[in-house]
Short mmCIF file of C-alpha atoms in Angstrom, two decimals:
data_model
loop_
_atom_site.label_atom_id
_atom_site.label_comp_id
_atom_site.label_asym_id
_atom_site.label_seq_id
_atom_site.Cartn_x
_atom_site.Cartn_y
_atom_site.Cartn_z
CA MET A 172 -127.16 52.83 321.14
CA GLY A 173 -126.01 56.36 321.65
CA VAL A 174 -127.81 57.49 318.48
CA LYS A 175 -131.08 55.86 319.52
CA ALA A 176 -130.94 57.49 322.95
CA GLU A 177 -130.21 60.83 321.33
CA ASN A 178 -133.21 60.55 318.99
CA ARG A 179 -135.43 59.47 321.87
CA SER A 180 -134.42 62.46 323.97
CA ALA A 181 -135.76 64.85 321.29
CA HIS A 182 -139.30 63.75 322.15
CA ILE A 183 -138.89 64.07 325.93
CA LYS A 184 -140.02 67.23 327.70
CA VAL A 185 -136.83 69.24 328.26
CA CYS A 186 -136.34 72.16 330.63
CA ARG A 187 -133.66 74.84 330.70
CA THR A 188 -132.67 76.88 333.75
CA LEU A 189 -131.43 80.45 333.21
CA GLY A 190 -128.58 80.98 335.70
CA GLN A 191 -128.28 79.70 339.25
CA ASP A 192 -131.32 81.55 340.53
CA GLY A 193 -133.11 81.83 337.19
CA ARG A 194 -136.52 80.51 336.27
CA THR A 195 -136.98 77.19 334.49
CA LEU A 196 -138.19 77.38 330.88
CA PRO A 197 -139.83 74.28 329.34
CA LEU A 198 -139.26 73.88 325.59
CA GLN A 199 -142.56 73.83 323.78
CA GLY A 200 -143.07 71.15 321.16
CA HIS A 201 -140.64 69.01 319.22
CA VAL A 202 -137.08 70.25 318.76
CA GLY A 203 -135.26 69.05 315.66
CA PHE A 204 -134.07 70.06 312.21
CA ASP A 205 -137.02 68.20 310.65
CA SER A 206 -139.13 71.21 311.68
CA LEU A 207 -137.18 73.52 309.34
CA PRO A 208 -139.64 73.12 306.40
CA ASP A 209 -142.51 74.14 308.68
CA GLN A 210 -140.55 77.16 309.87
CA LEU A 211 -139.84 78.24 306.29
CA VAL A 212 -143.49 77.82 305.32
CA ASN A 213 -144.63 79.86 308.34
CA LYS A 214 -142.10 82.57 307.52
CA CYS A 215 -143.28 82.81 303.89
CA VAL A 216 -146.93 82.89 304.91
CA ASN A 217 -146.29 85.64 307.45
CA LEU A 218 -144.32 87.78 304.97
CA GLY A 219 -146.72 87.20 302.09
CA PHE A 220 -145.96 86.89 298.40
CA ASP A 221 -145.38 89.31 295.52
CA MET A 222 -146.73 88.84 292.01
CA ASN A 223 -146.21 91.37 289.22
CA ILE A 224 -148.11 90.76 285.99
CA LEU A 225 -147.52 92.75 282.81
CA CYS A 226 -150.56 92.68 280.50
CA VAL A 227 -149.79 93.56 276.89
CA GLY A 228 -152.51 93.85 274.28
CA GLU A 229 -154.81 96.18 272.41
CA THR A 230 -157.34 98.36 274.18
CA GLY A 231 -160.57 96.45 274.74
CA ILE A 232 -159.12 93.00 274.12
CA GLY A 233 -160.12 91.81 277.60
CA LYS A 234 -157.05 92.29 279.81
CA SER A 235 -158.93 93.74 282.79
CA THR A 236 -161.72 91.19 282.50
CA LEU A 237 -159.29 88.28 282.56
CA MET A 238 -157.52 89.66 285.65
CA ASP A 239 -160.87 89.97 287.44
CA CYS A 240 -161.70 86.42 286.41
CA LEU A 241 -158.34 84.95 287.48
CA PHE A 242 -158.38 86.45 290.99
CA LYS A 243 -162.19 86.60 291.44
CA ALA A 244 -162.04 90.29 292.28
CA ASN A 245 -163.17 93.62 290.88
CA PHE A 246 -160.05 95.59 290.08
CA ASP A 247 -159.78 99.07 288.63
CA ASP A 248 -161.73 99.16 285.37
CA THR A 249 -160.88 102.52 283.84
CA VAL A 250 -162.13 102.75 280.27
CA HIS A 251 -159.31 103.85 277.96
CA SER A 252 -159.68 105.53 274.59
CA HIS A 253 -158.28 104.20 271.32
CA ARG A 254 -156.90 107.67 270.57
CA SER A 255 -153.85 107.60 272.82
CA PRO A 256 -150.89 109.37 271.18
CA GLY A 257 -148.49 106.76 272.56
CA VAL A 258 -148.14 103.75 274.82
CA GLU A 259 -148.37 104.49 278.54
CA ILE A 260 -147.62 102.18 281.44
CA SER A 261 -150.29 102.04 284.15
CA GLN A 262 -149.51 100.18 287.39
CA HIS A 263 -152.07 99.24 290.05
CA LEU A 264 -151.18 97.64 293.40
CA TYR A 265 -153.59 95.42 295.32
CA ASN A 266 -153.35 93.57 298.64
CA LEU A 267 -155.23 90.29 298.37
CA ARG A 268 -155.85 87.58 300.93
CA GLU A 269 -156.99 84.03 300.37
CA GLY A 270 -157.25 81.99 303.56
CA ASN A 271 -154.17 82.87 305.59
CA VAL A 272 -152.03 83.65 302.52
CA LYS A 273 -151.37 87.30 301.66
CA LEU A 274 -150.55 88.42 298.11
CA ARG A 275 -149.24 91.79 297.00
CA LEU A 276 -150.41 91.94 293.41
CA ALA A 277 -149.21 94.47 290.85
CA ILE A 278 -151.07 94.62 287.54
CA VAL A 279 -149.20 96.60 284.89
CA ASP A 280 -151.26 97.60 281.86
CA SER A 281 -150.02 98.81 278.48
CA VAL A 282 -152.47 101.64 277.82
CA GLY A 283 -152.79 102.58 274.16
CA TYR A 284 -150.73 99.68 272.86
CA GLY A 285 -151.36 99.07 269.15
CA ASP A 286 -153.71 102.04 268.75
CA GLN A 287 -151.31 104.29 266.83
CA ILE A 288 -150.93 104.46 263.07
CA ASN A 289 -147.15 104.25 263.42
CA LYS A 290 -146.52 101.24 265.67
CA GLU A 291 -142.79 101.07 265.08
CA ASN A 292 -141.76 101.91 268.65
CA SER A 293 -144.78 100.57 270.51
CA PHE A 294 -142.61 98.07 272.40
CA LYS A 295 -140.10 100.65 273.68
CA PRO A 296 -142.12 101.86 276.74
CA LEU A 297 -142.53 98.22 277.79
CA VAL A 298 -138.82 97.51 277.55
CA ASP A 299 -137.98 100.74 279.38
CA TYR A 300 -140.39 99.89 282.21
CA ILE A 301 -138.93 96.39 282.70
CA ASP A 302 -135.36 97.74 282.67
CA GLU A 303 -136.31 100.40 285.19
CA GLN A 304 -137.63 97.77 287.63
CA PHE A 305 -134.40 95.79 287.31
CA GLU A 306 -132.43 98.94 288.03
CA ASN A 307 -134.56 99.79 291.08
CA TYR A 308 -134.00 96.34 292.55
CA LEU A 309 -130.26 96.52 291.84
CA GLN A 310 -129.97 99.89 293.58
CA GLU A 311 -131.76 98.47 296.63
CA GLU A 312 -129.32 95.53 296.74
CA LEU A 313 -126.31 97.86 296.48
CA LYS A 314 -127.30 99.79 299.60
CA ILE A 315 -125.28 99.25 302.75
CA LYS A 316 -128.48 98.79 304.73
CA ARG A 317 -130.77 96.83 302.47
CA ASP A 318 -134.48 96.37 302.99
CA LEU A 319 -135.29 93.58 300.52
CA VAL A 320 -137.82 91.92 302.84
CA THR A 321 -140.31 94.76 303.23
CA ASN A 322 -139.34 96.54 300.00
CA HIS A 323 -141.79 95.79 297.18
CA ASP A 324 -140.05 93.79 294.46
CA SER A 325 -141.49 95.40 291.32
CA ARG A 326 -139.67 93.22 288.79
CA VAL A 327 -142.05 91.70 286.26
CA HIS A 328 -142.66 88.02 286.99
CA VAL A 329 -144.72 87.23 283.92
CA CYS A 330 -145.96 88.96 280.78
CA LEU A 331 -149.39 87.90 279.58
CA TYR A 332 -149.37 88.76 275.89
CA PHE A 333 -152.90 89.02 274.50
CA LEU A 334 -153.17 88.06 270.83
CA VAL A 335 -156.02 89.22 268.60
CA PRO A 336 -158.11 86.20 267.51
CA THR A 337 -157.67 86.69 263.77
CA GLY A 338 -157.77 82.95 263.14
CA HIS A 339 -154.95 83.12 260.59
CA SER A 340 -151.49 84.22 261.72
CA ILE A 341 -149.73 86.37 264.27
CA ARG A 342 -149.22 90.06 263.47
CA SER A 343 -145.79 91.55 262.83
CA LEU A 344 -146.32 93.98 265.76
CA ASP A 345 -146.72 91.03 268.12
CA LEU A 346 -143.60 89.31 266.80
CA VAL A 347 -141.46 92.44 267.16
CA THR A 348 -142.70 93.16 270.68
CA MET A 349 -142.31 89.60 271.95
CA LYS A 350 -138.83 89.41 270.45
CA ALA A 351 -137.89 92.57 272.37
CA LEU A 352 -139.29 91.17 275.64
CA ASP A 353 -138.37 87.49 275.54
CA LYS A 354 -134.93 87.98 277.12
CA LYS A 355 -136.30 90.25 279.87
CA CYS A 356 -139.34 88.42 281.26
CA ASN A 357 -141.43 85.25 280.99
CA ILE A 358 -143.89 85.60 278.11
CA ILE A 359 -147.10 83.58 278.06
CA PRO A 360 -149.04 84.15 274.81
CA ILE A 361 -152.82 84.20 275.17
CA ILE A 362 -155.47 84.16 272.47
CA ALA A 363 -158.06 86.57 273.83
CA LYS A 364 -161.79 86.21 273.16
CA SER A 365 -161.18 82.76 271.71
CA ASP A 366 -164.93 82.08 271.56
CA THR A 367 -165.11 84.34 268.49
CA VAL A 368 -163.45 81.68 266.29
CA SER A 369 -164.49 78.11 265.61
CA LYS A 370 -162.71 75.13 267.16
CA SER A 371 -161.07 74.08 263.89
CA GLU A 372 -159.89 77.64 263.20
CA LEU A 373 -158.55 77.88 266.74
CA GLU A 374 -156.42 74.73 266.40
CA SER A 375 -155.01 75.96 263.09
CA PHE A 376 -154.40 79.42 264.55
CA LYS A 377 -152.48 78.01 267.52
CA ALA A 378 -150.31 75.88 265.23
CA ASN A 379 -149.53 78.90 263.02
CA ILE A 380 -148.61 81.01 266.05
CA MET A 381 -146.15 78.44 267.40
CA LYS A 382 -144.66 77.95 263.94
CA GLU A 383 -144.05 81.68 263.44
CA LEU A 384 -142.60 82.05 266.94
CA ARG A 385 -140.10 79.27 266.24
CA GLU A 386 -139.19 80.68 262.81
CA ASN A 387 -138.50 84.11 264.34
CA ASP A 388 -136.61 82.70 267.37
CA VAL A 389 -139.08 84.16 269.86
CA GLU A 390 -138.72 82.42 273.23
CA ILE A 391 -141.86 82.00 275.31
CA TYR A 392 -142.22 80.56 278.78
CA LYS A 393 -142.03 76.78 279.05
CA PHE A 394 -143.20 74.99 282.16
CA PRO A 395 -140.24 73.06 283.62
CA THR A 396 -140.24 69.31 283.00
CA ASP A 397 -137.08 68.35 284.89
CA ASP A 398 -139.03 67.57 288.08
CA GLU A 399 -140.53 64.10 287.74
CA THR A 400 -143.42 64.88 290.08
CA VAL A 401 -144.85 67.54 287.73
CA ALA A 402 -143.15 66.63 284.44
CA GLU A 403 -146.20 64.99 282.87
CA VAL A 404 -148.60 67.79 283.81
CA ASN A 405 -146.21 70.53 282.68
CA LYS A 406 -145.59 68.75 279.39
CA GLU A 407 -149.32 68.81 278.71
CA MET A 408 -149.44 72.50 279.63
CA ASN A 409 -146.62 73.28 277.19
CA GLU A 410 -148.53 71.51 274.42
CA LEU A 411 -151.54 73.77 275.05
CA MET A 412 -149.54 76.93 274.28
CA PRO A 413 -150.74 79.51 273.37
CA PHE A 414 -153.64 79.41 275.80
CA ALA A 415 -157.08 80.21 274.42
CA VAL A 416 -159.09 82.09 277.06
CA VAL A 417 -162.51 83.62 277.55
CA GLY A 418 -162.98 86.08 280.43
CA SER A 419 -166.18 87.03 282.21
CA ARG A 420 -167.14 89.02 285.29
CA GLU A 421 -170.33 87.01 285.76
CA ASP A 422 -170.51 83.56 287.34
CA VAL A 423 -172.07 81.09 284.93
CA LYS A 424 -173.69 78.06 286.56
#
């Protein structure tokens, strides 16, 4: 009986008096630990979210177009030359809002990747950039007075690796680069401009890519299947790897 009375009292209007001569404060709304999920959701929505995407692929393969298509926005579209002497990392920060949800988006581009005659160390600037972001976050955590809430977390959340639609097999440059990155970030392989190959060639190409990745022990991101609520959907998503995409800045109706 005591438990029932206690639960019932949570829904009754309760007042608190501050001191003997203090004013009376009515508690607004329901008071209980079942409101904790709502409080966490409100806190996350107020703070906003961070997303850092590393786009790796040749110049002109469609990285910028796909980003515009994914977020339905017009981001920076600087035209880069194929004559870059080396690979450069270009980072652009954007503040997006969809409904009442705020997103701090960082798009990191690999300018000049794969354009050199000697591609032996093309992956090194990418690895150095990822390691640098880990080090920056570590140094912020080691401070006596940390500011992890308002400080921008620049660690790479996902690497979208754009593959050239050759229709045959994956290039050695792609294998070496993905092998160097697979222990440092989540890699999602993407076949860019997939409309340039036929459907039968695309299925064969995807099978060859997955076969070569397994043979070379390259680990790519797998959607988790341990949660029963999303296990079936994520299993289907894993079977679609690598994703074949077509980007466009124009709405087709």
